[in-house]
Tab-separated table of C-alpha atoms in Angstrom:
chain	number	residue	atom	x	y	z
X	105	UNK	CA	-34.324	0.779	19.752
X	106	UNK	CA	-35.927	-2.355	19.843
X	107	UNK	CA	-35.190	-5.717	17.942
X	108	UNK	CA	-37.760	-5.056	15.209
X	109	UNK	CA	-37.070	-1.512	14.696
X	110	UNK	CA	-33.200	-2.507	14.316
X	111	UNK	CA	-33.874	-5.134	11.817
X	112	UNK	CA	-36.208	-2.876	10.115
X	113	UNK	CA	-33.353	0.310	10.124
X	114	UNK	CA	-30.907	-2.714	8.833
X	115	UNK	CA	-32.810	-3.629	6.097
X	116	UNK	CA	-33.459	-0.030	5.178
X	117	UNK	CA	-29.939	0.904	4.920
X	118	UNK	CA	-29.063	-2.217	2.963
X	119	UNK	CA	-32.219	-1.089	0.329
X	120	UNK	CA	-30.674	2.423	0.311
X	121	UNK	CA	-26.974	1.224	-0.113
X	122	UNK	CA	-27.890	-1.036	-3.176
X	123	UNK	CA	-30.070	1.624	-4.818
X	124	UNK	CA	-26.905	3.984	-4.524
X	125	UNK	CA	-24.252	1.254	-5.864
X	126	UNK	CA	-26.787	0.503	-8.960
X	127	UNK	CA	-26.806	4.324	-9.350
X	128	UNK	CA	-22.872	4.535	-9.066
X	129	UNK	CA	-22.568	2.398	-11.661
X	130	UNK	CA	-24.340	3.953	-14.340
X	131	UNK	CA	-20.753	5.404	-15.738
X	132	UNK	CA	-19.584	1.541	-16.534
X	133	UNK	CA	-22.741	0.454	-17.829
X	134	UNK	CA	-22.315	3.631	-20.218
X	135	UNK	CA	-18.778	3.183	-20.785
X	136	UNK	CA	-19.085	-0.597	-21.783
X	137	UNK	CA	-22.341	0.209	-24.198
X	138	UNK	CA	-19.589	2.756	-25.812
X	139	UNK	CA	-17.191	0.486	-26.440
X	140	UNK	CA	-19.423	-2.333	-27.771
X	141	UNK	CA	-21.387	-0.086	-29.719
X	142	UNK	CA	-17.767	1.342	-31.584
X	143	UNK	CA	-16.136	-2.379	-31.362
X	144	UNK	CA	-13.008	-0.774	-30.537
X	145	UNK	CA	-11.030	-3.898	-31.166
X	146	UNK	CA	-11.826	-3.897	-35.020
X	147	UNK	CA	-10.373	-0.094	-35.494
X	148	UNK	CA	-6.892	1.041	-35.582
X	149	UNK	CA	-4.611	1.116	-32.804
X	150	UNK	CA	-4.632	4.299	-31.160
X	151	UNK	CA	-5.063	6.505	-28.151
X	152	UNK	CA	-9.052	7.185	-28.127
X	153	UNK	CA	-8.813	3.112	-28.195
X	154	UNK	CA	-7.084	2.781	-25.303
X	155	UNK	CA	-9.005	5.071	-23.653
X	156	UNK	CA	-12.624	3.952	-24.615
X	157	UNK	CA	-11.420	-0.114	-23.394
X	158	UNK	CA	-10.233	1.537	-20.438
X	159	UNK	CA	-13.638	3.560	-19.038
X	160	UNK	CA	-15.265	1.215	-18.120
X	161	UNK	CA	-12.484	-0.687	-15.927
X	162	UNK	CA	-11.219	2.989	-14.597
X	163	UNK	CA	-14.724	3.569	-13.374
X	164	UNK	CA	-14.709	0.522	-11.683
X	165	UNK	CA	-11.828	1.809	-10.130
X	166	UNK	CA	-13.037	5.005	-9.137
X	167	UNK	CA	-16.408	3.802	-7.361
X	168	UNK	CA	-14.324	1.331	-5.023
X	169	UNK	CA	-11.770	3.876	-4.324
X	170	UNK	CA	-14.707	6.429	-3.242
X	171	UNK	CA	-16.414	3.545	-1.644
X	172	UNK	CA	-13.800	1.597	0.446
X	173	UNK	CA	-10.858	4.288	0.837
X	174	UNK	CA	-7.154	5.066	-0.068
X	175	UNK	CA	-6.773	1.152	1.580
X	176	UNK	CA	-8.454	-0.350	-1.395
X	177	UNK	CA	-5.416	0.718	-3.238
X	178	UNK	CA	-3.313	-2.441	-1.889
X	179	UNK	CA	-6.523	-4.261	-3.300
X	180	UNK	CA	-9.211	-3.907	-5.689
X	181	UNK	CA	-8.725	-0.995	-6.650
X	182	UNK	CA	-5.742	-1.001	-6.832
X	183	UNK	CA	-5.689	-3.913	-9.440
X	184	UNK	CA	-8.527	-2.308	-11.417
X	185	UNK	CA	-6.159	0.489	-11.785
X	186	UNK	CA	-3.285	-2.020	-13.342
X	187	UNK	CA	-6.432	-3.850	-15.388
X	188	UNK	CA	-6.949	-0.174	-17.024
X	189	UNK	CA	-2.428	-0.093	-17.593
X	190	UNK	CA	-3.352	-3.998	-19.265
X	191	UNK	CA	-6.168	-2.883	-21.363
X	192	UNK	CA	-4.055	-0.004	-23.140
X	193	UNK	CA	-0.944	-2.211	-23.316
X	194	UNK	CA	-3.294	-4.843	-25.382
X	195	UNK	CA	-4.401	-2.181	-27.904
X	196	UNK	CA	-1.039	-2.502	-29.179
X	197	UNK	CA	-0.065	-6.073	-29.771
X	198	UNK	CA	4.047	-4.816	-29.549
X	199	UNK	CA	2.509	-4.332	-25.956
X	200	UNK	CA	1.405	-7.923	-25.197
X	201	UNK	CA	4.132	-8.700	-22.294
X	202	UNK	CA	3.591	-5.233	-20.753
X	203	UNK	CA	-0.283	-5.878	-20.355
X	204	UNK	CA	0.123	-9.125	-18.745
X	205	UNK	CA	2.215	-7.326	-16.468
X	206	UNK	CA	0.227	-5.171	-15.094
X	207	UNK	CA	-2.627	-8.112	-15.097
X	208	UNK	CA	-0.370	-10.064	-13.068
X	209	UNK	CA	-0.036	-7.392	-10.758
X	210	UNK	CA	-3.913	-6.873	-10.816
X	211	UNK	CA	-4.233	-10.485	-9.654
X	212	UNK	CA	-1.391	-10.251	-6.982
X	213	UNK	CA	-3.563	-7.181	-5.285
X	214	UNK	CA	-6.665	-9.291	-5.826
X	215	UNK	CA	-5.503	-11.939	-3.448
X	216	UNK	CA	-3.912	-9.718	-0.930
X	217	UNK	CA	-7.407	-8.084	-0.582
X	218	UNK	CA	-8.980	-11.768	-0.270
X	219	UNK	CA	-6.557	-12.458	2.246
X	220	UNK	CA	-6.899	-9.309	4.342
X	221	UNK	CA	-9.685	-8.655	7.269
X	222	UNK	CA	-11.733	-7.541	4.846
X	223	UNK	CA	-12.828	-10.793	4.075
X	224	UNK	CA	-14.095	-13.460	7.119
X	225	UNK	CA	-12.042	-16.783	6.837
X	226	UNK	CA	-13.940	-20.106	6.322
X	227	UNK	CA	-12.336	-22.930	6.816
X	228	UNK	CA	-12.375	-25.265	4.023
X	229	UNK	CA	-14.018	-28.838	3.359
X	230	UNK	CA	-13.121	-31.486	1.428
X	231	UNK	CA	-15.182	-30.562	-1.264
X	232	UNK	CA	-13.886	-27.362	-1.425
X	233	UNK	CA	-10.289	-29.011	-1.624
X	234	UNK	CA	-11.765	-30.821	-4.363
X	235	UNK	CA	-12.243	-27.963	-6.315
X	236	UNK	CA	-9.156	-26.175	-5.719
X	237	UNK	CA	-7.641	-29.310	-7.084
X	238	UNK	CA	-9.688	-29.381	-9.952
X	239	UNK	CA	-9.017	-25.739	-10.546
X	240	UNK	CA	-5.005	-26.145	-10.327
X	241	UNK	CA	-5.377	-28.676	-12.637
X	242	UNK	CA	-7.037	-26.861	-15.324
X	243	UNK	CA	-4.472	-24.479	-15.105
X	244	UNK	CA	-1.799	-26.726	-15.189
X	245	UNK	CA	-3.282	-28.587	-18.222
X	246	UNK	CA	-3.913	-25.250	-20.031
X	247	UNK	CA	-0.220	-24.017	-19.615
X	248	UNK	CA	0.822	-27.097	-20.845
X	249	UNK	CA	-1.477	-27.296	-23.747
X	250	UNK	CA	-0.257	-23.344	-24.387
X	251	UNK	CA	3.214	-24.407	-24.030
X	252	UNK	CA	4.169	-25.607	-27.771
X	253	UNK	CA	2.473	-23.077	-28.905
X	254	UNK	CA	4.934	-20.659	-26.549
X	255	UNK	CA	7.545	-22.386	-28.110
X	256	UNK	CA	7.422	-21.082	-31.776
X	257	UNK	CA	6.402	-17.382	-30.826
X	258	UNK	CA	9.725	-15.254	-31.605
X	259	UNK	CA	10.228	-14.184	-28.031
X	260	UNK	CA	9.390	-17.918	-26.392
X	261	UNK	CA	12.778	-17.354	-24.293
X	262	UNK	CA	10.440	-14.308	-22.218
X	263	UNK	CA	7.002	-15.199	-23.285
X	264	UNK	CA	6.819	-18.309	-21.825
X	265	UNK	CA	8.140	-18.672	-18.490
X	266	UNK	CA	6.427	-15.394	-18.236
X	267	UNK	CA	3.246	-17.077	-18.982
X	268	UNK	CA	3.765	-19.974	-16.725
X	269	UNK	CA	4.028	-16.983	-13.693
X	270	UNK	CA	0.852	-15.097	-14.919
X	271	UNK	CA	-1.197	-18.658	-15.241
X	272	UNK	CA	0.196	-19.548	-11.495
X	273	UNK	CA	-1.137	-15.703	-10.108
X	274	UNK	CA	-4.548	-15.852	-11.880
X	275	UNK	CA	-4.835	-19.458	-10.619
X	276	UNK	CA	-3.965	-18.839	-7.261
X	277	UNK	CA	-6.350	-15.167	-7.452
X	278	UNK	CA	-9.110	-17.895	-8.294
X	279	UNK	CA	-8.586	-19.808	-5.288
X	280	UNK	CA	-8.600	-16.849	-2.800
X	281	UNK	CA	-11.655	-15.705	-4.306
X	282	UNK	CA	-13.305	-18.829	-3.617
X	283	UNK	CA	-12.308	-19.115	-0.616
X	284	UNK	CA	-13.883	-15.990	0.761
X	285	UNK	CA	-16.990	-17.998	0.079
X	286	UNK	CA	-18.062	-14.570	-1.331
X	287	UNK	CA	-20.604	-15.420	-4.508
X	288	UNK	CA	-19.490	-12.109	-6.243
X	289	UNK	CA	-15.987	-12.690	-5.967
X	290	UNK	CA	-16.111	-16.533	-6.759
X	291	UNK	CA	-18.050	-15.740	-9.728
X	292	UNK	CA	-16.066	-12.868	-10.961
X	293	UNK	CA	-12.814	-14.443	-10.727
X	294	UNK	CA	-13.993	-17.892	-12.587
X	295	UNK	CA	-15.634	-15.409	-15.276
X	296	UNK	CA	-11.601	-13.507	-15.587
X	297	UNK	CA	-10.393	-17.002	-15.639
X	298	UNK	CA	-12.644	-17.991	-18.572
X	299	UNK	CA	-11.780	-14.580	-20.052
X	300	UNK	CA	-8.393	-15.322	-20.198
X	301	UNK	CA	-7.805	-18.555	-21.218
X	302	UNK	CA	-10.106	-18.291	-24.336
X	303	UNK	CA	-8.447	-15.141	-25.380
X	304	UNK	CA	-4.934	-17.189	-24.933
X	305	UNK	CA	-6.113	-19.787	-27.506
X	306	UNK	CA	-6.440	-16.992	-30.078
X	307	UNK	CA	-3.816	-14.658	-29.425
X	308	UNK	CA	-1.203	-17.917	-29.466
X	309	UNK	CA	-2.894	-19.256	-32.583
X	310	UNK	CA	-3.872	-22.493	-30.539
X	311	UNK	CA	-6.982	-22.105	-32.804
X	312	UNK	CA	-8.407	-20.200	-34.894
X	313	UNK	CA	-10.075	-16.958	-34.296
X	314	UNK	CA	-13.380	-17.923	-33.091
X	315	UNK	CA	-16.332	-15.883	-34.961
X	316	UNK	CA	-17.014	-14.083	-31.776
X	317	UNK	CA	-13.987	-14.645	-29.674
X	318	UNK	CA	-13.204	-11.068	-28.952
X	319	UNK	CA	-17.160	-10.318	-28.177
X	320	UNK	CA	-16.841	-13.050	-25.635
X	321	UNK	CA	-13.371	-12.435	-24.141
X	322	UNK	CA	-15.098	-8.619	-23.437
X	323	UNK	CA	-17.949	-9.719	-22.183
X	324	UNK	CA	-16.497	-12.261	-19.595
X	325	UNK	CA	-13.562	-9.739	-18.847
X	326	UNK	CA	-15.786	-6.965	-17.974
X	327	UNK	CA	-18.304	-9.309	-16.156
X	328	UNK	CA	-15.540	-10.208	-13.857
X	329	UNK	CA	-14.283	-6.933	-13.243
X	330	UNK	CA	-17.952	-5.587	-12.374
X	331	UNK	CA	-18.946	-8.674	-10.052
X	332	UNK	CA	-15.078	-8.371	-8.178
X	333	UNK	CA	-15.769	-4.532	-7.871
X	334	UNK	CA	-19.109	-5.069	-6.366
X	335	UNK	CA	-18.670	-7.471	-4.375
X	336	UNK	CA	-15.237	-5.671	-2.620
X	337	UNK	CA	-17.474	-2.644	-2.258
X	338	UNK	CA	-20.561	-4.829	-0.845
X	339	UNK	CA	-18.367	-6.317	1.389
X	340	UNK	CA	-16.590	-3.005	2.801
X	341	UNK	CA	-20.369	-1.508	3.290
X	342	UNK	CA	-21.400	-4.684	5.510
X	343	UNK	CA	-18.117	-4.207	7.226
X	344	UNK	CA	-18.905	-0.665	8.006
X	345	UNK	CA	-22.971	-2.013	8.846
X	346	UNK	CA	-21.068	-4.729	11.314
X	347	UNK	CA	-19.291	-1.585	13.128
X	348	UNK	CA	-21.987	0.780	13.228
X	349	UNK	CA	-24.502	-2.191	14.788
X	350	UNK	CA	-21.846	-2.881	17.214
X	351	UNK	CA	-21.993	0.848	18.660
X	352	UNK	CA	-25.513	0.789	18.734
X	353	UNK	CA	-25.920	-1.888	20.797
């Protein structure tokens, strides 16, 4: 097999693997026009709420799992199955500590998987130190505007060093991602940062609820989840392109 026919088998395989991810993902897209279309977070607390929030995450799951293997579990899918324990937990707002939880496990298996082989390291420039400060800072300066607000809730004594230790994980999940260099990753992980530091304005009363807060704390939350999911499962199929060119040749 020549060099043209090899590029030309390459670029074949990559057309067929993206037509079959787009296909795979047909269950979220479905799941996520569900939930919008019964605005879930305006009804009454309750199982079949849970479980419609959670589809579209536990889907996500599912597809990396059948993609990238029982390994994925001390990873991305492994978090997206935690994100689906957060999203049932926050149906119930008795729940509240309980879902951030099992978010701040999701992040904690986020960054191992950014950390492992699967992901080529890049060293990093100044720039990109730039940014990491600028990212630690916003976190840092959101905690600390959160933190008077922590102070009146009636369980502050938990609720807000427990905050302080989910605002360090998602910050530091952040700064993996980017550092894969990864656009899928970087761009899912700034849009579950977004997602979760607007919904912590409203749920600690910091303002008031925004018009369409929830709309856009859903939309941003399940953005990130897709692009992280994708991109883990793009990146185990290049992997696997990587080790099937190498016998080739």
């Amino acid at each position: 097999m020549d060099i043209l026919e090899t590029h030309a088998y390459d670029r074949r395989q990559r057309r067929n693997t993206s037509c079959l991810l787009f296909l795979s993902l047909f269950p979220f897209f479905l799941s996520a026009a569900l939930y919008f279309y019964w605005w879930i977070p305006l009804s009454e607390p309750s199982l079949l709420a849970a479980a419609v929030k959670s589809a579209p995450t536990f889907s996500l799951a599912l597809l990396v799992l059948s993609y990238n293997g029982g390994r994925s579990l001390v990873g991305v899918a492994g978090g997206l199955f935690f994100s689906v324990g957060g999203d049932c937990c926050l149906i119930w707002d008795e729940l509240f500590l309980a879902g951030m939880a099992c978010f701040a496990v999701t992040h904690v298996l986020y960054s191992v998987s950014f950390l492992s082989s699967h992901y080529s390291s890049h060293s990093s420039s100044s720039l990109s130190f730039f940014f990491y400060l600028l990212l630690w800072l916003t976190g840092g300066g959101t905690y600390a505007y959160l933190f008077p607000h922590l102070q009146k809730s009636h369980d502050s004594s938990i609720l807000t060093p427990a905050v302080g230790v989910y605002v360090l994980l998602l910050v530091l999940m952040v700064t993996l991602a980017l550092r894969t260099r990864q656009p899928l990753m970087a761009l899912g992980s700034l849009s579950f940062i977004v997602s979760d530091f607007t919904l912590a304005i409203q749920h600690f009363k910091v303002v008031p609820n925004l018009e369409h807060g929830r709309l856009f704390v859903m939309t941003t939350y399940y953005l990130s989840q897709l692009l992280i999911a994708v991109g883990d499962v793009r990146a185990g199929t290049d992997e696997a392109a990587e080790f099937h060119k190498w016998k080739r040749s």
